Coordinates of C-alpha atoms in Angstrom, one line a residue:
Chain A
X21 CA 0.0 0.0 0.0
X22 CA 1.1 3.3 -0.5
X23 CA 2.1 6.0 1.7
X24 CA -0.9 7.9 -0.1
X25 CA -3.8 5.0 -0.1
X26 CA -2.5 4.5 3.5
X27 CA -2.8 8.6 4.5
X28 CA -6.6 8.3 3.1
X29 CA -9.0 7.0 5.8
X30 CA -11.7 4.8 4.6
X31 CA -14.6 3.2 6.1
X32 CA -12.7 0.7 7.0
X33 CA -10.8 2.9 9.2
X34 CA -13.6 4.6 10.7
X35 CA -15.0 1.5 11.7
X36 CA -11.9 0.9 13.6
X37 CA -12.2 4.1 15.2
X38 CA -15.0 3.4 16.7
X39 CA -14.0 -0.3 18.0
X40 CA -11.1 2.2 19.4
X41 CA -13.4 4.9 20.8
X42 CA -15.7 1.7 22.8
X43 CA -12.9 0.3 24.4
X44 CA -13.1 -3.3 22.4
X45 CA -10.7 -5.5 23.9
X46 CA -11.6 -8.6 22.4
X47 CA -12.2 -9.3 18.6
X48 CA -13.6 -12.6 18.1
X49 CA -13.5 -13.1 14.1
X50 CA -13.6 -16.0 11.1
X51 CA -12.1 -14.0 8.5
X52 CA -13.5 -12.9 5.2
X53 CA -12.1 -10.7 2.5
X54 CA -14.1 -7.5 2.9
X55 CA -12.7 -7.6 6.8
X56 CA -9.3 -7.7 5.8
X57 CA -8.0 -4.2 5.8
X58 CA -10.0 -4.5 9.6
X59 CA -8.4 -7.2 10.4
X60 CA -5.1 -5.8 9.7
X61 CA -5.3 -2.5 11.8
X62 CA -6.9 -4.3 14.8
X63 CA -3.9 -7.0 14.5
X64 CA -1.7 -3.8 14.7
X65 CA -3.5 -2.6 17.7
X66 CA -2.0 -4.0 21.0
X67 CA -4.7 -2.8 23.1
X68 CA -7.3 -5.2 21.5
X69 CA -6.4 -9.3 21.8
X70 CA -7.5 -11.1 18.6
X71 CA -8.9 -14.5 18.5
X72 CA -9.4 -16.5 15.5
X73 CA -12.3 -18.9 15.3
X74 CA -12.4 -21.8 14.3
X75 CA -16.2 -21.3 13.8
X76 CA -18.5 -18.0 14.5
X77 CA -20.2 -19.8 17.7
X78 CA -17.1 -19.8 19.2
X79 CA -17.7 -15.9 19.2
X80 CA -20.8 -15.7 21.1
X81 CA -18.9 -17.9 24.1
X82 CA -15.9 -15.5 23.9
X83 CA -17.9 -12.2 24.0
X84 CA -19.9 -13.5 26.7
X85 CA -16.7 -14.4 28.9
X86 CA -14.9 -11.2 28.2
X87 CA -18.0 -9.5 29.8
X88 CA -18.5 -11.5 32.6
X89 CA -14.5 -10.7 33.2
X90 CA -15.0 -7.1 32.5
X91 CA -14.2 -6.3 29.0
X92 CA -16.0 -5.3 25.5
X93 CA -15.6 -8.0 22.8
X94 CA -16.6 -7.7 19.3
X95 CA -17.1 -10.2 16.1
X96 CA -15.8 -10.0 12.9
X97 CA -17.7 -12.6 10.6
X98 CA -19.1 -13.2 7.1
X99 CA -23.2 -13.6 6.3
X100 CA -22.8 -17.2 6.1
X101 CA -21.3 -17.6 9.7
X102 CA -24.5 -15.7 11.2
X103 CA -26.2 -18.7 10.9
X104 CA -23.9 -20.9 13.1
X105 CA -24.2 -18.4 15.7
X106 CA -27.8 -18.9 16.0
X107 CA -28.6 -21.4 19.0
X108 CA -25.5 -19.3 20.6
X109 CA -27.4 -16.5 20.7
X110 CA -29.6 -18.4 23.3
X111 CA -26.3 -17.2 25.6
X112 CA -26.5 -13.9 24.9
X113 CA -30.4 -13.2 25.0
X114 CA -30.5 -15.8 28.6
X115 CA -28.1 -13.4 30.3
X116 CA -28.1 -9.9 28.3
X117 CA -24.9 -10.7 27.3
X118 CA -23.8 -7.2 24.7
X119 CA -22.2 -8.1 21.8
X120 CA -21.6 -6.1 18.6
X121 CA -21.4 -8.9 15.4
X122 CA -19.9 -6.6 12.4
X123 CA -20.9 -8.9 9.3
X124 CA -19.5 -8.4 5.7
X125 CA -22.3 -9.7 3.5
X126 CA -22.0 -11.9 0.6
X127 CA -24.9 -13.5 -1.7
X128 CA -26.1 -10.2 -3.1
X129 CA -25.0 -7.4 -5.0
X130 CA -23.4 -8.8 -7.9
X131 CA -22.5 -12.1 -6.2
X132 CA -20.9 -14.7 -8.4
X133 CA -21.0 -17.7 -6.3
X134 CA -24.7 -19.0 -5.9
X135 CA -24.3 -21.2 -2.7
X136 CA -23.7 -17.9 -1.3
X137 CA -27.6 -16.5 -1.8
X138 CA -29.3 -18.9 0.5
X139 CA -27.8 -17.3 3.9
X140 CA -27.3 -14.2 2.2
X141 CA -30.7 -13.1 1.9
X142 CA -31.9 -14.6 4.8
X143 CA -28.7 -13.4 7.3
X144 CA -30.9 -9.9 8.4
X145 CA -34.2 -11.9 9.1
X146 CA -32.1 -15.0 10.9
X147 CA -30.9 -12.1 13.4
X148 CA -33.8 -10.5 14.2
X149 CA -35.9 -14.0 14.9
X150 CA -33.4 -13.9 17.6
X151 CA -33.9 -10.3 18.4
X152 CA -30.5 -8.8 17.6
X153 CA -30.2 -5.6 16.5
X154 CA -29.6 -4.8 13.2
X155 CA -28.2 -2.0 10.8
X156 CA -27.1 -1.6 7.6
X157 CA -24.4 -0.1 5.8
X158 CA -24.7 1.0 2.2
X159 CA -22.6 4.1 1.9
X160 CA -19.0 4.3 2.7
X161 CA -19.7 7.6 4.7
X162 CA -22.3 6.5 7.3
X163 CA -19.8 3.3 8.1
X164 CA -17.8 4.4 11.5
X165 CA -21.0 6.0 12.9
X166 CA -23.7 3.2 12.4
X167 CA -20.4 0.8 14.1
X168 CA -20.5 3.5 16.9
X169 CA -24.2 3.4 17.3
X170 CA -24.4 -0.4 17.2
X171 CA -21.8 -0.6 20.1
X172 CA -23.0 2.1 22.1
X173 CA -26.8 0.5 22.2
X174 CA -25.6 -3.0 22.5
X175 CA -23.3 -2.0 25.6
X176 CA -25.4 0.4 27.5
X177 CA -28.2 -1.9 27.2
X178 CA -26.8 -5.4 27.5
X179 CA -28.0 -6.0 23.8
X180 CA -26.7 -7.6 21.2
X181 CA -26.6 -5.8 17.8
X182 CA -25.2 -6.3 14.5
X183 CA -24.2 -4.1 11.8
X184 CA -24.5 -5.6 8.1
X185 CA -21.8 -4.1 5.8
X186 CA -23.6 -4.1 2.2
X187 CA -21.6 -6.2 -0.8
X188 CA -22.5 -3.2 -2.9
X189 CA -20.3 -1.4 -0.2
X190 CA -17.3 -3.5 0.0
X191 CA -17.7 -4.7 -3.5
X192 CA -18.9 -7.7 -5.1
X193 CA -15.9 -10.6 -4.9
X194 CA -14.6 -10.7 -8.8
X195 CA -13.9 -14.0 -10.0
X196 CA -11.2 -14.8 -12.6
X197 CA -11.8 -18.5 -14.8
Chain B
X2 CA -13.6 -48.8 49.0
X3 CA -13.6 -45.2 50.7
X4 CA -11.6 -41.8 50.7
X5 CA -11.5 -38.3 48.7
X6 CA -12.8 -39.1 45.6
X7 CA -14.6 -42.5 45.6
X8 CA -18.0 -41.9 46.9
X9 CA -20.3 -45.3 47.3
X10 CA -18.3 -48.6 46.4
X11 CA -18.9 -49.1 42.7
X12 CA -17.8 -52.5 42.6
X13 CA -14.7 -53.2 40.8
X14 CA -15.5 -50.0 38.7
X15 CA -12.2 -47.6 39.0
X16 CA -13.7 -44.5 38.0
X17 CA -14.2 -41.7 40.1
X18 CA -17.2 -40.1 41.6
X19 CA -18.1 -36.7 40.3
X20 CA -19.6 -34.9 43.2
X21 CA -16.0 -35.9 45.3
X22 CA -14.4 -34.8 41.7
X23 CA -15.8 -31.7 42.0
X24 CA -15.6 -31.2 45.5
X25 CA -12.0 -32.2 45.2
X26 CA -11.4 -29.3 42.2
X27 CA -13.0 -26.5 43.9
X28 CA -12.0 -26.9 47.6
X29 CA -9.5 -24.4 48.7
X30 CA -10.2 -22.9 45.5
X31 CA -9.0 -19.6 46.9
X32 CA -10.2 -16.5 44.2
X33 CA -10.4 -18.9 41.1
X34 CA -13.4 -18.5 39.0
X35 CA -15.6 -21.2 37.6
X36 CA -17.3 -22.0 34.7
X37 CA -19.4 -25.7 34.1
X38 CA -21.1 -26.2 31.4
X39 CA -25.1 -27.8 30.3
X40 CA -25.9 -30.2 32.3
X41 CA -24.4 -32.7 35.3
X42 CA -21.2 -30.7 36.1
X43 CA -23.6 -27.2 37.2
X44 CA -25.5 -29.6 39.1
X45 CA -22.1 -31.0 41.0
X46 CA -20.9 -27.1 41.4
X47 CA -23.8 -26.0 43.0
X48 CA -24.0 -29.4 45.3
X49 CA -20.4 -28.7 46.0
X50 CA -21.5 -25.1 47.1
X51 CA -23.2 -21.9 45.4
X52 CA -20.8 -19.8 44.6
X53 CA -20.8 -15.8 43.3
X54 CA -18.1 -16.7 41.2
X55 CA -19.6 -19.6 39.6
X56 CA -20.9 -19.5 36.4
X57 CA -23.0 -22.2 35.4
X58 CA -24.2 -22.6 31.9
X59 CA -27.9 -23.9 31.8
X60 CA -28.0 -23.8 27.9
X61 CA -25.5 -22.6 25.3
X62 CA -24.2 -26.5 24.8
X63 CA -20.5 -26.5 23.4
X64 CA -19.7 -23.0 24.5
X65 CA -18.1 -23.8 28.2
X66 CA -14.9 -24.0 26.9
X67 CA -15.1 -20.2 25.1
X68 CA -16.7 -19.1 28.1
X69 CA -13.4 -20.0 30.1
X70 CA -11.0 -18.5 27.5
X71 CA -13.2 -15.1 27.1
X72 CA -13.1 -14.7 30.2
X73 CA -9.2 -15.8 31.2
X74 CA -8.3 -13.0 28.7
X75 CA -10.2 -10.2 30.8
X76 CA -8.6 -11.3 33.5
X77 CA -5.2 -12.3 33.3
X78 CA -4.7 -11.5 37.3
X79 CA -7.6 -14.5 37.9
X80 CA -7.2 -18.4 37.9
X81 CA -10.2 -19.5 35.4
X82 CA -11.6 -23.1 35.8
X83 CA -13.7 -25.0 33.1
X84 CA -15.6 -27.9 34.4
X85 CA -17.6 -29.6 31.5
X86 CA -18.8 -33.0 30.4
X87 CA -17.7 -35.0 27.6
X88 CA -20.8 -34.4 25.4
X89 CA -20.6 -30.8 26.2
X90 CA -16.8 -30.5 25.5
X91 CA -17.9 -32.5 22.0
X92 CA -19.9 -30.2 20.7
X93 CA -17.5 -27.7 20.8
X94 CA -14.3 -29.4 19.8
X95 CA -13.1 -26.7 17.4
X96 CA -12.8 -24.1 20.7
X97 CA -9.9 -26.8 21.8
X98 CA -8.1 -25.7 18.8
X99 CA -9.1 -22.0 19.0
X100 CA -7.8 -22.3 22.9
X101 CA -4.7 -24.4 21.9
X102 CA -4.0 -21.3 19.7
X103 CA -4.5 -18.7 22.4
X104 CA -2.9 -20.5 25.6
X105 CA -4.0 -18.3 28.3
X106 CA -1.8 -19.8 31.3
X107 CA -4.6 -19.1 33.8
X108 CA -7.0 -21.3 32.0
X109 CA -7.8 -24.8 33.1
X110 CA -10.6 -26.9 31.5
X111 CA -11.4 -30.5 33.3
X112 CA -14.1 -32.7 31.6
X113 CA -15.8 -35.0 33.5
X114 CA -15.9 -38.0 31.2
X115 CA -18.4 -40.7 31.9
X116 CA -19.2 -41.4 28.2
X117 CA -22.8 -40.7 28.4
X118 CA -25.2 -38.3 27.9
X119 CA -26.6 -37.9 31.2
X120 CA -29.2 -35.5 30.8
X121 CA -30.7 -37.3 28.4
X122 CA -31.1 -40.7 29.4
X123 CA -27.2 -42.0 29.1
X124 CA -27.1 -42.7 25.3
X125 CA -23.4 -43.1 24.5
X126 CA -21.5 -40.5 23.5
X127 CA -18.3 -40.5 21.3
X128 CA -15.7 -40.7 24.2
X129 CA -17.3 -44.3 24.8
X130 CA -16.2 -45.3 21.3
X131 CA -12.7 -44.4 22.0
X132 CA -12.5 -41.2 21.1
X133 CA -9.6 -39.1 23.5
X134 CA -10.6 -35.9 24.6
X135 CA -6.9 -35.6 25.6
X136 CA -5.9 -36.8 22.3
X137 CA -7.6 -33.9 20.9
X138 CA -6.4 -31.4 23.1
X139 CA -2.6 -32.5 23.2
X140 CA -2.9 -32.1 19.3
X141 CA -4.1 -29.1 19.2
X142 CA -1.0 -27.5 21.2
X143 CA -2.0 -27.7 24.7
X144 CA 1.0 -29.4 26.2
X145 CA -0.4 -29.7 30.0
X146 CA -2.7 -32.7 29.5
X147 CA -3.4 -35.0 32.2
X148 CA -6.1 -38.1 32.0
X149 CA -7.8 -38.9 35.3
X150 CA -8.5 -42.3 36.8
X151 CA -7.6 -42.3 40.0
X152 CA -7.6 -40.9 43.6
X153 CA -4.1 -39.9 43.7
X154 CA -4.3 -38.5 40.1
X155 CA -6.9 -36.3 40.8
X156 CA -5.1 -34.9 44.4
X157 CA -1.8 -34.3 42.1
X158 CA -4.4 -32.1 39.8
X159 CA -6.7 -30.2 42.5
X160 CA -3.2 -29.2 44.0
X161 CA -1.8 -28.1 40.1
X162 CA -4.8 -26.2 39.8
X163 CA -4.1 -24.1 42.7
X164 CA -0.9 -22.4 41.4
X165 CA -0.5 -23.4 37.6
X166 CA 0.7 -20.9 34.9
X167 CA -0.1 -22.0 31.7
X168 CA -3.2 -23.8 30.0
X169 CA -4.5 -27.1 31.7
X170 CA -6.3 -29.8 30.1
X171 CA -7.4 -32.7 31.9
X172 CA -10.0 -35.6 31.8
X173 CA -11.6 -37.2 34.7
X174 CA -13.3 -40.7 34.1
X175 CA -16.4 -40.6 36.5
X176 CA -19.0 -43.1 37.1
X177 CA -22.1 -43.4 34.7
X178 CA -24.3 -43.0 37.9
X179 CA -26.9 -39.7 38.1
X180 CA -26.4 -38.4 41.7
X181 CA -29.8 -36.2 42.7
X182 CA -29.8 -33.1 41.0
X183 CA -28.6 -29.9 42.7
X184 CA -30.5 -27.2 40.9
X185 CA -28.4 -23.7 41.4
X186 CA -30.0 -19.8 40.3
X187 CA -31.4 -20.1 36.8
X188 CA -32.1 -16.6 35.9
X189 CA -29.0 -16.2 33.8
X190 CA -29.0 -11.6 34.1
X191 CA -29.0 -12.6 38.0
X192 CA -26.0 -15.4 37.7
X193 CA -24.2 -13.1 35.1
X194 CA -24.5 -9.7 37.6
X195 CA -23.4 -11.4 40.7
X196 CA -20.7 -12.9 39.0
X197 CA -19.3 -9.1 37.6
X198 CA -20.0 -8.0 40.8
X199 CA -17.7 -10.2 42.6
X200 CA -15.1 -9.5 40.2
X201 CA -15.9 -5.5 40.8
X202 CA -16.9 -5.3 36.8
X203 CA -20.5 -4.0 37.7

């Protein structure tokens, strides 16, 4: 990356601003692509411990440990991994556990990859039947403050919320035969 | 047959009981925190004595283990203890890899392995077909692995598990019996609040 690309914040950034500005600790994440650049600067960051998954349930455990010890976790997952968190959610609802799920979608905008579409499209309506929280992201711009207002109504209110980052947003995965 | 960990004579069965197991893990347990997962192992924490730190998991199956390493991480000044079944620490296999990765050297996680699912009317579970929970655990980098059969054994662990500093994973073969259920707080806000209380986190 460039000393330019890297001078230029993007939403990317902003959302790790505000993982910054609520005192996130823990990042509980299975990676996917559009996390990446995230993924990198919270690596970076020694004041938050990252712990890879080896499947998104995991998450809801974690984030419901850190609280109980204290801290603020977050997850970093992909639209298809919302659906192993479901049952886990059980946790979360059971004890007001707050949570903040940041979820790069896949399966719409311009997706390539079919097996993709079936937990795509459903991922928004799968959280709510479990009463998360959910926002959307669209535009690059209102990124780092729907993250801060996801985390701010999830931790003052022992909630769990999730904020869906739009394929259109990061861009639609390009495949090359 | 009497002492620590034996309970009733069960015959020429070697395997321990898990209400003097538990009794055994958590006496002198000085400020270590606990976590037990779905089913049998809550009930033997809260016969073994309520608790503010105890957590006990009365859903979430497969999660105990995550629990533990969550909360090790917060709070790297506390001793964190695990105590989970072997259908429990099944279900969430993967989080011996993901813990394996981590290493937290204040976490311990002890399965109490009978082979069974209790709760449910003791249909087998894997364990009882061979599979090693300590297998599993060694190969996923956890180097402090210790499988439980005996008396002595489980002494030599209760004592580790007073002063250890790095992450501890040990199976304890227990009896197949179903002691009387001790039922502790269900309301999970009112387990979760006293807990963060006693920590000063609330």
């Amino acid at each position: 990356m460039t000393e330019l690309a890297t001078a230029i914040a993007d939403w990317r950034d902003d959302i790790f601003a505000a993982l910054r500005a609520a005192e996130i600790r823990q990042v509980g994440y299975v990676p996917d692509a559009g996390h990446s650049r995230l993924l990198e600067l919270c690596n970076a960051d020694p004041a938050i411990r990252m712990v890879s998954l080896t499947t998104e349930e995991e998450g809801i455990g974690l984030a419901a440990g850190a609280w109980l010890g204290g801290q603020r976790a977050a997850l970093l997952m992909q639209s298809s991994g919302v659906g192993n968190c479901i049952n886990l959610l059980s946790l979360a609802k059971s004890c007001r556990f707050p949570m903040t799920m940041l979820v790069t979608m896949r399966g719409e905008w311009g997706e390539f990859n079919p097996w993709q579409v079936p937990m795509g499209t459903k991922t928004q309506a799968a959280l709510e039947l479990m009463d998360v929280l959910v926002y959307r992201v669209e535009r690059a711009e209102e990124a780092g403050e729907t993250v801060t207002a996801a985390l701010d109504i999830a931790f003052n209110g022992g909630l769990v919320s999730a904020v869906l980052l739009a394929q259109r947003l990061i861009g639609a995965k390009r495949w090359v035969k | 047959m009497s002492g620590l960990a034996t309970g009733p004579a069960k015959g020429n069965d070697p395997r321990l009981d898990r209400r003097a197991a538990m009794r055994a893990l958590l006496d002198g347990r000085g400020d270590m925190l606990l976590v037990t997962g779905l089913g049998s192992t809550t009930y033997d924490a809260a016969a073994a004595g309520d608790d503010e730190r105890n957590f006990y998991l009365w859903g979430a199956m497969g999660a105990a283990a995550m629990v533990g390493l969550g909360l090790a991480i917060a709070r790297p000044d506390r001793r964190v203890l695990v105590v989970t079944g072997d259908g429990e620490m099944l279900m969430g296999l993967g989080a011996l890899a993901t813990v394996g990765v981590q290493r937290p050297p204040n976490l311990a996680i002890v399965v109490f392995d009978n082979g069974r699912y209790a709760e449910t009317g003791m249909q087998p579970s894997h364990t009882d077909s061979g599979v090693s929970l300590c297998g599993v655990a060694r190969s996923c980098g956890i180097d402090a692995v210790y499988d439980i059969a005996e008396e002595t054994a489980l002494t030599e662990l209760a004592a580790r598990l007073r002063q250890f500093d790095r992450t501890i994973f040990a199976r304890i073969a227990i009896h197949t019996d179903e002691p009387p259920r001790v039922l502790p707080i269900r309301d999970g806000v009112l387990l979760k609040t006293r807990f963060r209380r006693a920590l000063g986190a609330e």
